[in-house]
Amino acid sequence: MTQWVYSFGAGHNEGRAEMRDLLGGKGANLAEMAAIGLPVPPGFTITTAVCTEFYKNDRRYPEALAGQVRAALARVEQATGRTFGDRHKPLLVSVRSGARVSMPGMMDTVLNLGLNDATVEGLTNASGDARFAWDSYRRFIQMYGSVVLGVDHHRFEEIIEHVKLDEDATEDTALTAQDWHRVVAAYKDMIEEETKKPFPQDPEDQLWGAIGAVFGSWMNPRAITYRRLHDIPAEWGTAVNVQAMVFGNMGNDCATGVCFTRNPSTGENVFYGEFLVNAQGEDVVAGIRTPQPLSEAQAKPGETSMERALPAAYKELLHVRETLEKHYQDMQDIEFTVEKNKLYMLQTRSGKRTAAASLRIAVEMAQDGLIDEKEAVRRVNPASLDQLLHPTLDPKAARQVFAKGLPASPGAAVGAVVFSADEAESRAAKGEAVILVRIETSPEDIHGMHAARGILTTRGGMTSHAAVVARGMGRPCVAGAGGIAVDYGAQTLSAGGRMVRAGETITLDGASGEVFVGAMPMIEPQLSGDFAVLMGWADSHRRLKVRANAETPLDAETARKFGAEGIGLCRTEHMFFDPARIGAVRQMIMAHDEAGRRAALERLLPFQRQDFVALFRIMAGLPVTIRLLDPPLHEFLPHGAQEIAEVASALGQDVAAMERRVAELAEANPMLGHRGCRLGISYPEIYEMQARAIFEGALAVAEETGAAPVPEIMIPLVGTRRELEITRAQIERVAGEVFAAAGRTLTYSIGTMIELPRAALIADAIAESADFFSFGTNDLTQTTFGLSRDDAGKFLPHYVESGILPKDPFVSLDIEGVGALVRMATKKGRRVKPAIKLGICGEHGGDPASIAFCESVGLDYVSCSPYRVPVARLAAAQAALGAKGDRTA
Ligand code: ADP
Ligand code: MG
Ligand code: MG
């Protein structure tokens, strides 16, 4: 019989941390903590397999489930000496969701389940504290009412506010047992009115209602959005954890808290967290009362640390911190409760962290011997390095601070103020930089947080929703800027007498928590320290070389700064758009004969030679792959009457003749038209000029610097062997001429792009004439799918959302289809020419999943945009080490 339920705690642990796929992260780690002897209240986990069955069978549970739940519950009853539904010593439980990977705020927890009009009396008598018992009961009705019965939470808040007003109370803590009694009565009436049914009194009904709500929430829109943003498959399902309650709300020797074993913003090795005395569940993150710091060192004047308020429990918590880090060998995010000075652990997981923290923690843990170098390399999510490569505020700039909040997620962001997630999304879609300003954020805001450059909230702490989610997404965030008043109605925020309206520009500094009006100057990131150490380790473990796609000196310099080992793709056409040259380029295109073209090319030669000299100087002897002219001439045509008239007069032709020529050159389908090597074959003088510029430039730099450049000349859009042979012969002839004239020679190579399916299919024949292949996976994706990248926007997003395609094939290589061609061409090429050099130069060269594929087929290098070079270096190391990627992602 299938085991659907796994017990934990009280010496009976059926699960372990490795079982997270089945038990969910929360359940697996509760079992693990219990198994290593930490104080975990007993309970059980209903597996993710039940969730899958539930949705497969029209929302019905497996038959054996009810019996297994009953048996597991009996074990909890026995361990606690309480009985579910008993009017004297009632067992209360929490019902908690827990997927394989944590999905913050997506699923809702119900606490104090098992309370009803009879058991609340039992709890009163057993605890001797009526106020606590009725407070617990009202919390239960409130959570159950909103999570399970779907009653709007405002209806509950109204009732509490009403009672507070009556009692002249400002804080919930000022309310008495009688007050909570009244709240409970009003809640029950309100629920009956809203749902047309009395609040369920039978604990069994309550339990199954809550279990159903957790499974049901797997398919709520927020959860679906979160999964889509984080590539989490719907099939994974969630588990449900049912756990005996412990109470942080039984008085001043009780508390609840959340903490990180290290600082999740900076990675610094200090204990970091918040707690609240006499509180329950998510009071700490809800922002109702101000949470207090854990340690004395963290406490500011007026704050009372846990170290001071609850010294014994604090000491135990410190011990737990050490045990957990040693055991998991990673920074942990912990939830705990103290009941009558006794500490209970309610959750642990790998803590979400910023990229900077991830790096520092990995490096320091390796330096301290907690993990090894390879593990440190595996730990850091390559994509997250992006965050570190982003600008921060210039520290030298004069700072006129508008307001200050908590430094919740580092990096600086400039953008226009918007007050709603929807607006953030719609304006960002138009290319605008926006800052999302909210009093606080909730899971409904995720799409807007994703679209915004930065997030500012006026409420909530370092563990608030905004802070946690922003850190995960790598968005700069300032949270809890209490000095700012936000008025959604008037669409303004104000602080210190100054008002900012929607649409005005502000700057956030997520590292200091400061907010400025206007756009502040930024500086480039620092690439030293932990970053350099980790990249050094990565470099020593990778096999793939990493090059950059670069054509300007600035790109080339950036590429080298980020550690590129050469240029994998220099697109020469970009050099033709310069205003100083475009005239000559157009003159060449519009010319009617070879003599006309040669005259124009003669004018372009010195420019082009200078381009290569600049690149070769910067690359100082590293390989530089130069792709000869590729795009359809069509792209260089003059547009509109004015440009046509200008070109006509420059060429001394009349406008009508010019218009005819433009019409002649226009193509119906330019991407499949007169481009790539087809141009070089029709107009050999173009490639000749480019080859001459390359060789002359390379010789000049060899002479000047003594470091001979290594040009790799690449022919685009080859589909037949003859095309490559013809163009190759042209280039070799030019090389001979240039070398003869200079009296010196140079090592160079000639290869081809593989970007047409036909080229991949006959790669063995092509390899006879090629020194290297570079997989141009942008075009190869277009031509394999028969899909135009420029037109795919109308349907491709839908394909991805609805799962027709697992990912956008222009972002992450389609391994099944395009990858099969790459694999085949690699094999065929190497069969003919074992030493043939193989690389990839599409956008995919900077995508970690695609890089892992390149490693698996044994390419020699990947080439990507300069800012992705560090990402590629780390991803290449992880691919070589066979890493599964970031464990916290
Ligand atoms: P989330 O996934 O949103 O963090 P949890 O299931 O961890 O939700 O529950 C949120 C909080 O509820 C916990 O941090 C803890 O404070 C409280 N909680 C959950 N179960 C119990 C329990 N058995 N006893 C006391 N408090 C609990
Ligand atoms: Mg929560
Ligand atoms: Mg939790």
XYZ file of N, CA and C and ligand atoms in Angstrom, residues 26 41-42 92-98 102-112 143 241-248 256-258 279-284 334-337 339 344 346-347 349, ligand 1:
171
model
N 9.462 22.000 3.550
C 9.162 22.207 4.962
C 9.081 20.880 5.695
N 7.995 20.280 17.434
C 6.707 19.715 17.856
C 6.308 18.581 16.909
N 5.740 17.494 17.430
C 5.444 16.342 16.573
C 4.326 16.633 15.575
N -4.317 20.871 19.652
C -4.482 21.826 18.559
C -3.339 21.621 17.571
N -3.618 21.852 16.312
C -2.586 21.647 15.300
C -2.522 22.844 14.346
N -1.383 22.930 13.669
C -1.297 23.860 12.538
C -1.371 23.024 11.268
N -1.939 23.622 10.225
C -1.966 22.969 8.917
C -1.189 23.877 7.974
N -0.080 23.353 7.442
C 0.875 24.190 6.724
C 1.189 23.585 5.364
N 1.277 24.447 4.387
C 1.657 23.956 3.064
C 3.176 23.873 2.978
N 3.680 23.181 1.984
C 5.127 23.134 1.778
C 5.457 22.438 0.482
N 10.691 26.601 -1.768
C 9.850 27.500 -0.991
C 9.196 28.508 -1.923
N 7.934 28.768 -1.665
C 7.217 29.757 -2.457
C 6.653 30.785 -1.485
N 7.444 31.813 -1.158
C 7.072 32.696 -0.057
C 5.703 33.333 -0.267
N 4.876 33.227 0.778
C 3.593 33.906 0.741
C 2.556 33.289 -0.174
N 2.926 32.224 -0.879
C 1.989 31.680 -1.853
C 0.886 30.861 -1.198
N 1.244 30.131 -0.173
C 0.292 29.214 0.440
C 0.025 29.684 1.860
N -1.138 29.447 2.354
C -1.492 30.001 3.652
C -1.572 28.935 4.729
N -1.174 29.333 5.903
C -1.121 28.425 7.040
C -2.292 28.695 7.979
N -2.858 27.631 8.523
C -3.923 27.798 9.520
C -3.386 27.301 10.860
N -3.466 28.159 11.872
C -2.970 27.806 13.206
C -4.146 27.532 14.151
N -3.854 26.846 15.250
C -4.819 26.619 16.351
C -6.029 25.798 15.911
N -8.100 32.961 10.541
C -7.284 32.321 9.506
C -8.104 31.320 8.708
N 1.562 19.855 5.880
C 2.107 19.467 7.173
C 1.084 19.755 8.258
N 0.843 18.761 9.082
C -0.045 18.939 10.228
C 0.828 18.760 11.467
N 0.823 19.754 12.340
C 1.802 19.753 13.425
C 1.174 20.262 14.712
N 1.536 19.594 15.824
C 1.022 20.037 17.124
C 1.406 21.492 17.360
N 0.480 22.277 17.868
C 0.755 23.686 18.139
C 1.647 23.845 19.368
N 2.554 24.812 19.265
C 3.181 25.358 20.466
C 2.809 26.835 20.472
N 2.833 27.452 21.667
C 2.217 28.773 21.755
C 3.209 29.855 22.151
N 3.350 30.812 21.257
C 4.200 31.973 21.544
C 3.380 33.113 22.110
N 7.697 34.569 19.314
C 7.867 33.904 18.029
C 8.836 34.732 17.199
N 9.586 34.086 16.318
C 10.577 34.843 15.562
C 11.036 34.159 14.294
N 11.740 34.949 13.474
C 12.342 34.430 12.249
C 13.778 34.928 12.201
N 3.498 36.571 21.020
C 2.933 36.699 19.671
C 2.875 35.329 19.033
N 2.134 35.260 17.946
C 1.975 33.963 17.309
C 2.169 34.075 15.805
N 2.680 32.994 15.249
C 2.711 32.844 13.793
C 3.391 34.001 13.105
N 2.703 34.570 12.131
C 3.358 35.536 11.276
C 3.184 36.965 11.780
N 2.868 37.133 13.063
C 2.821 38.482 13.632
C 4.102 39.252 13.318
N 5.231 38.515 13.320
C 6.526 39.177 13.128
C 6.608 39.851 11.765
N 15.359 30.419 9.467
C 14.752 29.639 10.552
C 13.490 30.307 11.071
N 12.481 29.530 11.423
C 11.311 30.054 12.127
C 11.204 29.301 13.446
N 10.959 30.036 14.522
C 10.921 29.391 15.835
C 9.842 30.002 16.707
N 9.491 29.308 17.754
C 8.557 29.836 18.748
C 9.067 29.449 20.128
N 7.744 28.828 23.900
C 6.562 28.693 24.761
C 7.068 28.518 26.192
N 11.150 26.041 20.459
C 10.715 25.031 19.487
C 11.074 25.485 18.078
N 10.318 25.473 14.157
C 9.161 25.245 13.296
C 9.504 25.195 11.816
N 10.690 25.617 11.456
C 11.059 25.544 10.049
C 12.539 25.846 9.880
N 15.276 26.221 6.312
C 15.493 26.018 4.876
C 16.727 26.820 4.493
P 5.002 30.010 5.607
O 5.340 28.965 4.631
O 4.163 31.114 5.049
O 6.196 30.520 6.336
P 4.406 28.345 7.862
O 3.722 27.071 7.638
O 5.870 28.283 8.098
O 4.052 29.331 6.683
O 3.710 29.027 9.072
C 3.923 30.366 9.401
C 4.179 30.512 10.862
O 3.141 29.927 11.609
C 5.410 29.827 11.371
O 6.553 30.577 11.169
C 5.113 29.729 12.839
O 5.413 30.948 13.472
C 3.632 29.502 12.844
N 3.383 28.080 13.050
C 3.237 27.121 12.138
N 3.032 25.928 12.720
C 3.069 26.147 14.047
C 2.933 25.315 15.191
N 2.756 24.021 15.070
N 3.025 25.895 16.387
C 3.226 27.226 16.501
N 3.340 28.059 15.473
C 3.269 27.532 14.259
